[in-house]
PDB file of C-alpha atoms in Angstrom:
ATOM      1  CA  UNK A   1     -11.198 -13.983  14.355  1.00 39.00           C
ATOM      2  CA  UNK A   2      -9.120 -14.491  11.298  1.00 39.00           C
ATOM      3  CA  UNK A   3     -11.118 -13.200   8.371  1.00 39.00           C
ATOM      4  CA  UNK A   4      -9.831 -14.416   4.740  1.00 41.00           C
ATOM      5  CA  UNK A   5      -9.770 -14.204   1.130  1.00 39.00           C
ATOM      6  CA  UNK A   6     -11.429 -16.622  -1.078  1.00 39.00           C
ATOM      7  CA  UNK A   7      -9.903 -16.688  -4.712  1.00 39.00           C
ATOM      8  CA  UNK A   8     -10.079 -18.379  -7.795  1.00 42.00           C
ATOM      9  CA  UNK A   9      -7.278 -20.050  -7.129  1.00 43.00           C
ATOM     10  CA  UNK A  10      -9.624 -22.615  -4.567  1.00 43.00           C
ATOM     11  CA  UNK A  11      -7.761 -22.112  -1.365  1.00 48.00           C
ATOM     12  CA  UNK A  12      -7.943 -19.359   1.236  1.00 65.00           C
ATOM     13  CA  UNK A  13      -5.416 -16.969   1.596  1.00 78.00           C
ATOM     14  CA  UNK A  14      -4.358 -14.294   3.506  1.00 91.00           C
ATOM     15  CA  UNK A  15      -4.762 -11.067   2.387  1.00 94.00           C
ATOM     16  CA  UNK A  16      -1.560  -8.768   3.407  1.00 94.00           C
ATOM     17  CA  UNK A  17      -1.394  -4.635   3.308  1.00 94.00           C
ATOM     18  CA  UNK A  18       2.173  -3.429   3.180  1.00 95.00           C
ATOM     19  CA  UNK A  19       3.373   0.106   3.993  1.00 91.00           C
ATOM     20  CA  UNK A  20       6.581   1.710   3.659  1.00 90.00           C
ATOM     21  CA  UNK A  21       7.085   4.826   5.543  1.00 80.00           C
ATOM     22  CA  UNK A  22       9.626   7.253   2.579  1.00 82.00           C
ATOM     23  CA  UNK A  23      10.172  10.858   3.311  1.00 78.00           C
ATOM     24  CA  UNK A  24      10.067  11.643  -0.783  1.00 82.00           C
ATOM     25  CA  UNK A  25       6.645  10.044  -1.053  1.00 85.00           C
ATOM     26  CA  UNK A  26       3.490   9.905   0.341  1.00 83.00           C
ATOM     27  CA  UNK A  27       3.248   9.242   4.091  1.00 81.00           C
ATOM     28  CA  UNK A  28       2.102   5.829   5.690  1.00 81.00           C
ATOM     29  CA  UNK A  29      -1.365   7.523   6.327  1.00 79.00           C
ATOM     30  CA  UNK A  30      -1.650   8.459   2.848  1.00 82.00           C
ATOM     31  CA  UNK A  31      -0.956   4.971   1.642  1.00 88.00           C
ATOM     32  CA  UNK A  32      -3.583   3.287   4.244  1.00 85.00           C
ATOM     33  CA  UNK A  33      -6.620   5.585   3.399  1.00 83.00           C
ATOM     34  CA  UNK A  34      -6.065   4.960  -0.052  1.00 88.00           C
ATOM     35  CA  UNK A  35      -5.510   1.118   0.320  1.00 91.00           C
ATOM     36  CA  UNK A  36      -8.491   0.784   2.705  1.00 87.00           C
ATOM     37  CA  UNK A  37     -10.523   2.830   0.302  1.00 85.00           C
ATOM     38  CA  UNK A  38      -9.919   0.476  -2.605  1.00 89.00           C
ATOM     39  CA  UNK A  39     -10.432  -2.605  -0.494  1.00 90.00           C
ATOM     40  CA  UNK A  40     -13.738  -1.135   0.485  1.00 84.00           C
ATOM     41  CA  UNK A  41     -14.397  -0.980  -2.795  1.00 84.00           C
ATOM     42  CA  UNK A  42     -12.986  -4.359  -4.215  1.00 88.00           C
ATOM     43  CA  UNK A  43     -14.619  -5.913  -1.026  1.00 89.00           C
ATOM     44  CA  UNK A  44     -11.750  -7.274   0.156  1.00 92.00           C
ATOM     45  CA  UNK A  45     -10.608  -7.611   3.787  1.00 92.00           C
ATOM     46  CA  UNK A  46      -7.415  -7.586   5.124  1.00 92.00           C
ATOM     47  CA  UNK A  47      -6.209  -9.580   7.345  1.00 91.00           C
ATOM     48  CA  UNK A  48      -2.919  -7.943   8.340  1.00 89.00           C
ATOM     49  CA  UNK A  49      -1.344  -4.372   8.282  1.00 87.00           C
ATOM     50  CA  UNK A  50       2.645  -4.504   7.876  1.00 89.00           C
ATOM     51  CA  UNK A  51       3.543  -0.629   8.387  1.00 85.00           C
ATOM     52  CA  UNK A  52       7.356  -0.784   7.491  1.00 87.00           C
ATOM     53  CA  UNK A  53       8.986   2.532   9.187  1.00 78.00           C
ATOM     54  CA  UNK A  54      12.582   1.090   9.306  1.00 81.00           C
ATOM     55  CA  UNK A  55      13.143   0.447   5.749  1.00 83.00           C
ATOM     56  CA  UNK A  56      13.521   4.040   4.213  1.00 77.00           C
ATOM     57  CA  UNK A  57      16.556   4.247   2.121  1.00 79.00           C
ATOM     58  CA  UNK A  58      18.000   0.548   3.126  1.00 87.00           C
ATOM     59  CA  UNK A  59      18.439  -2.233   0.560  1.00 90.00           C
ATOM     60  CA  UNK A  60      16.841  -5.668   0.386  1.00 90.00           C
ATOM     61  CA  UNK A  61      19.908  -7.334   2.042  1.00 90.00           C
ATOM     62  CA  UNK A  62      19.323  -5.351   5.286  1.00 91.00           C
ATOM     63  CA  UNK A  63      15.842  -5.598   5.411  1.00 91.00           C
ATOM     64  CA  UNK A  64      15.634  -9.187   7.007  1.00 91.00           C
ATOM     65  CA  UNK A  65      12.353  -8.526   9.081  1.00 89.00           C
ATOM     66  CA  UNK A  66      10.423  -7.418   5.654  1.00 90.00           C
ATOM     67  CA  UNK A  67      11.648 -10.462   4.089  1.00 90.00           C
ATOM     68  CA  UNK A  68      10.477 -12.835   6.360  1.00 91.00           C
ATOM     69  CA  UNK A  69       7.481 -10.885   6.173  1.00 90.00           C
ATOM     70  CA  UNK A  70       6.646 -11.334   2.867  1.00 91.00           C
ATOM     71  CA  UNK A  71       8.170 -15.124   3.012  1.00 89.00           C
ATOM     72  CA  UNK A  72       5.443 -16.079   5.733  1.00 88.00           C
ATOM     73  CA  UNK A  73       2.594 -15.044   3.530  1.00 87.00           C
ATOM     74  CA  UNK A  74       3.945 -16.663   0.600  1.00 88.00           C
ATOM     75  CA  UNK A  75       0.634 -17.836  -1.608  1.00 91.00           C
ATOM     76  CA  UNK A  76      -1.699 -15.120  -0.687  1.00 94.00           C
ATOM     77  CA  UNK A  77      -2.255 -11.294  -1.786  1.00 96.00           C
ATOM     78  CA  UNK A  78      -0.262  -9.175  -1.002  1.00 96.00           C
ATOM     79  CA  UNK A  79      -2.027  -5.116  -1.294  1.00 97.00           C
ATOM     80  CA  UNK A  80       0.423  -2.157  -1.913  1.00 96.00           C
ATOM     81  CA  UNK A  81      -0.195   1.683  -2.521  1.00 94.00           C
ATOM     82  CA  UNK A  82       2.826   1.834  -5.425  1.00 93.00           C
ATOM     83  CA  UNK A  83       5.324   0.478  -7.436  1.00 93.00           C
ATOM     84  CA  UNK A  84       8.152   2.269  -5.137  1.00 93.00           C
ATOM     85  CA  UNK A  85       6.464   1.329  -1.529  1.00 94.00           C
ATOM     86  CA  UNK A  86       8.130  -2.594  -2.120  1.00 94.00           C
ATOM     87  CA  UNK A  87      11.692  -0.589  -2.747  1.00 92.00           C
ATOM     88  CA  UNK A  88      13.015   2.688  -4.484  1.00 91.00           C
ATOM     89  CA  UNK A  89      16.081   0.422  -5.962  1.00 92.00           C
ATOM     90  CA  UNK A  90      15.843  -1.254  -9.427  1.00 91.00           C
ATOM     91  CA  UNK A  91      18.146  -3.992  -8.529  1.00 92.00           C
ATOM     92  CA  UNK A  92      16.223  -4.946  -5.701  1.00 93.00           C
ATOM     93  CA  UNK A  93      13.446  -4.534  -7.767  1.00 92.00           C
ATOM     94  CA  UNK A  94      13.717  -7.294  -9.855  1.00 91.00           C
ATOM     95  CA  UNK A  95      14.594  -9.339  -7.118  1.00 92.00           C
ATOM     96  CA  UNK A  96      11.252  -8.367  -4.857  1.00 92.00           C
ATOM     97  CA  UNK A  97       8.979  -8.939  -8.313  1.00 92.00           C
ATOM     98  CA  UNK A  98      10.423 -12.262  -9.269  1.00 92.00           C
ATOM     99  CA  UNK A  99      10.048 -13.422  -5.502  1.00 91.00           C
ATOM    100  CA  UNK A 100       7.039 -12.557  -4.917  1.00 93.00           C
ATOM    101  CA  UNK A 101       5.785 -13.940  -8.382  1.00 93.00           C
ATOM    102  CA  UNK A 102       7.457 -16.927  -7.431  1.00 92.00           C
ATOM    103  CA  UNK A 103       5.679 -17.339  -4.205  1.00 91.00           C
ATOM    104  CA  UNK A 104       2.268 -17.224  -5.618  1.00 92.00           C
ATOM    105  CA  UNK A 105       1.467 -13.714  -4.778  1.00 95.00           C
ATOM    106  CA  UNK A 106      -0.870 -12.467  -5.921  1.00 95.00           C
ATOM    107  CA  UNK A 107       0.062  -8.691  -5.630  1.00 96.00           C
ATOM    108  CA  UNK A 108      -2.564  -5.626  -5.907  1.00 96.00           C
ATOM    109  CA  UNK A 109      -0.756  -2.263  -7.043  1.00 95.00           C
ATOM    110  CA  UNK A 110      -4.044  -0.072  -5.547  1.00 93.00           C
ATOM    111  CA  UNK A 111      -3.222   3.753  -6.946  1.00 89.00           C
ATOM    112  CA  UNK A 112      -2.831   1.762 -10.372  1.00 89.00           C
ATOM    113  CA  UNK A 113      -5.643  -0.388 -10.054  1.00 90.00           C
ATOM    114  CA  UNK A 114      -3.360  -3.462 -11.475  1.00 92.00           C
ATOM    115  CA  UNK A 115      -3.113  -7.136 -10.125  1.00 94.00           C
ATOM    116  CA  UNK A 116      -0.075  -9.340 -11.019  1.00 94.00           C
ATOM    117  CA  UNK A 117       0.820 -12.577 -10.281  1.00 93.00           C
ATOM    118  CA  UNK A 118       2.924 -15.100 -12.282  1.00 91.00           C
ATOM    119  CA  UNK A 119       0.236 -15.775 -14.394  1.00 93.00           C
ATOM    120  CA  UNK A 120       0.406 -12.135 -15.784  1.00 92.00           C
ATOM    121  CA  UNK A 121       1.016 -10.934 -19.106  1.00 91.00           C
ATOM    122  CA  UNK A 122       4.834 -10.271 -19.117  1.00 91.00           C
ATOM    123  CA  UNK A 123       4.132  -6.544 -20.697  1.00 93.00           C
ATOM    124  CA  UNK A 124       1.902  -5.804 -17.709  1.00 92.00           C
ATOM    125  CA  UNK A 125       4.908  -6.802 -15.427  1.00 91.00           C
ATOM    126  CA  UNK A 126       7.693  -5.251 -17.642  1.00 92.00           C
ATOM    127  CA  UNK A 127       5.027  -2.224 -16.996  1.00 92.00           C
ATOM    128  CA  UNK A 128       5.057  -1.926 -13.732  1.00 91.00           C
ATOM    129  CA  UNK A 129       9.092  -2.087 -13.347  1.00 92.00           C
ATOM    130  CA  UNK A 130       8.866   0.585 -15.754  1.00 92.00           C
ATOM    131  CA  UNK A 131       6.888   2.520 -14.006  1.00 89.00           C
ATOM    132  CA  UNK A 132       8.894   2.561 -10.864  1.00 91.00           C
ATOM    133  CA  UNK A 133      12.159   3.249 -13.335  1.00 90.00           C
ATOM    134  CA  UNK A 134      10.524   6.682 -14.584  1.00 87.00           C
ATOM    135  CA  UNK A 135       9.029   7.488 -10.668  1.00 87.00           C
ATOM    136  CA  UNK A 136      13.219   7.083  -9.329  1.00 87.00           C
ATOM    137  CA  UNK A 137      14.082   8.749 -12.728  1.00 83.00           C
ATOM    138  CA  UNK A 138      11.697  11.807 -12.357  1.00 80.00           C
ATOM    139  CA  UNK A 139      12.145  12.363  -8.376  1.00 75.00           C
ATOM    140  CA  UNK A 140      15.972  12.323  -8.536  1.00 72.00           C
ATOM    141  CA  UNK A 141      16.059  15.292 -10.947  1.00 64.00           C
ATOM    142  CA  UNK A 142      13.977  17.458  -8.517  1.00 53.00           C
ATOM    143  CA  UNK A 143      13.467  18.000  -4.699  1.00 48.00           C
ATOM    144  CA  UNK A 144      10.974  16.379  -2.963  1.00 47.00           C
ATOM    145  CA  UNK A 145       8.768  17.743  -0.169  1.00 48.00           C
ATOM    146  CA  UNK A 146       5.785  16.043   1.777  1.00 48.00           C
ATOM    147  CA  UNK A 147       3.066  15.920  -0.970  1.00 49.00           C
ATOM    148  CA  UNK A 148       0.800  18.691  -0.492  1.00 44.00           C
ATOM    149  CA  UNK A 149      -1.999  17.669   1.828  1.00 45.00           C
ATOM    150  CA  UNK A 150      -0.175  14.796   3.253  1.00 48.00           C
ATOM    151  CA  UNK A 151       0.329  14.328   7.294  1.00 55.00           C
ATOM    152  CA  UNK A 152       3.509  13.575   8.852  1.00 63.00           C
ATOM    153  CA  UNK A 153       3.037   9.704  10.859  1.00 69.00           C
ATOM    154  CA  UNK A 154       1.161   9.503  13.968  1.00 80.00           C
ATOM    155  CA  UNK A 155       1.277   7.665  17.040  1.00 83.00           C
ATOM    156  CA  UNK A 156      -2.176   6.618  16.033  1.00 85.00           C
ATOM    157  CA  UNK A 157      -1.332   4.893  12.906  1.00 82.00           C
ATOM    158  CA  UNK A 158      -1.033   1.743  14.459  1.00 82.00           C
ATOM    159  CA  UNK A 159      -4.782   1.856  15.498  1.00 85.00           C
ATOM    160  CA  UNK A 160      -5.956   2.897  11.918  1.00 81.00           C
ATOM    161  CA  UNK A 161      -8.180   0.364  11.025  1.00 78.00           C
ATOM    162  CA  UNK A 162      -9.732  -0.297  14.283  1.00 87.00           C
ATOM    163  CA  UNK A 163     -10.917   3.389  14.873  1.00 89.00           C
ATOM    164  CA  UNK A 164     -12.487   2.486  11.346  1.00 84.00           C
ATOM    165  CA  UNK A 165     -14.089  -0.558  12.692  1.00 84.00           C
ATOM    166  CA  UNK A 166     -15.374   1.685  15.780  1.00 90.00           C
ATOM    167  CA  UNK A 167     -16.873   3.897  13.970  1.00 88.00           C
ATOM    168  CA  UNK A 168     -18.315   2.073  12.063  1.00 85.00           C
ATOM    169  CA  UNK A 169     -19.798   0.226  15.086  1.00 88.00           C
ATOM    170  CA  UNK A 170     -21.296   3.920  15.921  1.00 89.00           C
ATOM    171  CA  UNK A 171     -19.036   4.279  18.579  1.00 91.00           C
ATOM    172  CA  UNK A 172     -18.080   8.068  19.885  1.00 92.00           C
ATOM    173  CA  UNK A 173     -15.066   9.661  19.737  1.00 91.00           C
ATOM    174  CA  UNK A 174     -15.238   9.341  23.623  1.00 93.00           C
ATOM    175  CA  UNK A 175     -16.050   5.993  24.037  1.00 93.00           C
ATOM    176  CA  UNK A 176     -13.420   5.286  21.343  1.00 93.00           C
ATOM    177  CA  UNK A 177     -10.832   7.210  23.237  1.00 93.00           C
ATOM    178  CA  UNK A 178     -11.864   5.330  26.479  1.00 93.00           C
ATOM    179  CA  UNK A 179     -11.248   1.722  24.887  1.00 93.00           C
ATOM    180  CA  UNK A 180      -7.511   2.672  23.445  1.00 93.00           C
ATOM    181  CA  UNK A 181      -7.121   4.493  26.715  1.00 93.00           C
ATOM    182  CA  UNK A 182      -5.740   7.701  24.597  1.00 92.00           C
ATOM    183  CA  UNK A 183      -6.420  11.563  24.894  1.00 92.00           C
ATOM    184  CA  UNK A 184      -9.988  12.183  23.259  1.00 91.00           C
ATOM    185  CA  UNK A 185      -8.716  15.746  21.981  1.00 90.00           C
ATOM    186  CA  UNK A 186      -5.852  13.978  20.481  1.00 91.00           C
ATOM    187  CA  UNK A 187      -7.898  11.033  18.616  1.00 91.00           C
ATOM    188  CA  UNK A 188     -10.778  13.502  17.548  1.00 89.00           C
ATOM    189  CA  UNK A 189      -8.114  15.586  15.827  1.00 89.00           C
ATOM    190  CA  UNK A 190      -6.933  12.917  14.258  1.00 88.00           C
ATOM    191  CA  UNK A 191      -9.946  11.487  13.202  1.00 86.00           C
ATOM    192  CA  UNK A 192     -11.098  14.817  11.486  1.00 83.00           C
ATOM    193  CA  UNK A 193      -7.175  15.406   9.596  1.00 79.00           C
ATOM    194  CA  UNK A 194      -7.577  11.624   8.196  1.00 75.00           C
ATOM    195  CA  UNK A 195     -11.095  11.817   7.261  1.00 74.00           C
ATOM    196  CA  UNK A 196     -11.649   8.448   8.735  1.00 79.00           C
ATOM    197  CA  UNK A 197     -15.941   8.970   9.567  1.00 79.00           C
ATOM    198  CA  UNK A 198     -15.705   9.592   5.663  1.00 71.00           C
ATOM    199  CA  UNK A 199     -13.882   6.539   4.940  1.00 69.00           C
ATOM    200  CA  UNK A 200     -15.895   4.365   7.647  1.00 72.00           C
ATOM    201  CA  UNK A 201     -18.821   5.463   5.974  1.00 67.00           C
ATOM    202  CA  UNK A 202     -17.822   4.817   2.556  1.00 59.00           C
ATOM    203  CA  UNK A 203     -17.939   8.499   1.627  1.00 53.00           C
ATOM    204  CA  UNK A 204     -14.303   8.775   0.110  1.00 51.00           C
ATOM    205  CA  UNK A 205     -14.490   6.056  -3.206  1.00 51.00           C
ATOM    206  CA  UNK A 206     -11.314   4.971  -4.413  1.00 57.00           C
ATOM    207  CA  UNK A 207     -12.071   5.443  -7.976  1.00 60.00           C
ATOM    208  CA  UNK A 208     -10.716   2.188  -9.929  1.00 59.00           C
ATOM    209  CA  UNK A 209      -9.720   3.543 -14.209  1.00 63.00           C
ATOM    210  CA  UNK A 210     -11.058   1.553 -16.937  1.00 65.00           C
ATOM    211  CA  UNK A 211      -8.581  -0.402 -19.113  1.00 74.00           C
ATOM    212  CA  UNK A 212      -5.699   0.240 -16.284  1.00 76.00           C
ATOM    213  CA  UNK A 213      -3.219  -2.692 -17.453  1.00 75.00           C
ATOM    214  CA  UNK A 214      -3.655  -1.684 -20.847  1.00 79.00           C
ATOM    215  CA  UNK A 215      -2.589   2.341 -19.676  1.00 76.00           C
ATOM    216  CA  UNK A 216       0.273   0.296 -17.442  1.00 74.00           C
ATOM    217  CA  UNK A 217       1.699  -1.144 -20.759  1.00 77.00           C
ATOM    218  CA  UNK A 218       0.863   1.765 -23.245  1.00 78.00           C
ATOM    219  CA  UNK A 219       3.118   3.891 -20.500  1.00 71.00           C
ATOM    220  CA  UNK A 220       6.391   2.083 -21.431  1.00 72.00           C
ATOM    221  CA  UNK A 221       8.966   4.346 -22.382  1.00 70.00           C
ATOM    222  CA  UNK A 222      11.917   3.467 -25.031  1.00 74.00           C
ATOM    223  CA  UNK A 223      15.407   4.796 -24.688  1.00 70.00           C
ATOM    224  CA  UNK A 224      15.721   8.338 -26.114  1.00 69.00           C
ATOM    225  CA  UNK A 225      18.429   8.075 -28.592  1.00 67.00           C
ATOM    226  CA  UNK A 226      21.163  11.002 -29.247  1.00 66.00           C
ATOM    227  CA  UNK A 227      20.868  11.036 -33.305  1.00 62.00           C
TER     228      UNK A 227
END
């Protein structure tokens, strides 16, 4: 069954996570424990998992399945891990922020703890596009690796958040195994790299800052003149 998202706005909408796979950031397991953990925590459930690993490196135009993604779930909420996860170019940038915005997103930037939608203070917005300026600015003057601590994408990404549900059912690893008709070995390994009894359980708290648009706008840097 469909499970949705009442908001203030007095309709139900659906509530959309979207992850992009990028070899300079953090994987799409990364991005999904974190996201789950703040929905946990905002009590929020998603509704649909979008995990994107054909976009890396391609621009907007070529990205026609994403599009259409976010186009069908125009007028709901839309739950990211970062600024750079919707695209790691600025012209596209401005293009994915003022569509979305447009389309009555509301849009939930979780390692920032900061909500937009078109009803937004334009500082908090300018912000965020800021924000992903300085993160394209900063990792093109160095080398980037696979974050320390990070795991490389698994065939059993896909079945992320219903292992979670499982568990949390009190379902073994075995009987687990049995019902995606996968190695046991294999899923308890994963299980144990991703921490997902921890997240299941609610052990692992996605810790939400105080005053986190204000820190947003606070963070937007000038030009650095010559003289």
């Amino acid at each position: 069954m469909t499970t949705k998202l009442e908001t203030k706005r007095d309709f139900t909408v659906m509530v959309h996570a979207y992850i992009r796979s990028d070899k300079n950031f953090e994987t799409a397991y990364e991005q999904l424990k974190v996201i789950d953990m703040y929905a946990e925590k905002k009590k929020i459930n998603i509704d649909d998992r979008y995990i994107d690993q054909k976009s890396q490196n391609k621009r907007l135009r070529d990205r026609d399945d994403v599009v259409n993604y976010f186009k069908s779930g125009a007028g709901g909420t839309l739950l990211v891990y970062d600024t750079w996860t919707l695209t790691t170019n600025m012209e596209d940038a401005v293009q994915i922020f003022s569509c979305l915005l447009k389309n009555e997103y509301e849009v939930h930037f979780v390692k920032q703890s900061v909500i937009i939608s078109k009803n937004s203070d334009v500082m908090l917005i300018l912000g965020i596009i800021d924000q992903l300026r300085r993160t394209l600015q900063e990792s093109s003057k160095r080398s980037i690796g696979r974050p320390k601590g990070s795991h490389s994408s698994s065939k059993f990404d896909k079945y992320h958040n219903e292992i979670i549900s499982h568990i949390k059912a009190d379902k073994s690893v075995s009987e687990i195994a049995r019902l995606l008709q996968v190695s046991r070995s294999s899923l308890k390994d994963y299980i144990e790299s991703r921490e997902l009894k921890e997240i299941a359980l609610g052990s692992l708290v996605h810790k939400i800052p105080e005053d986190a648009e204000e820190t947003v706008i606070n963070k937007i840097a000038c030009p650095i003149t010559t003289k």
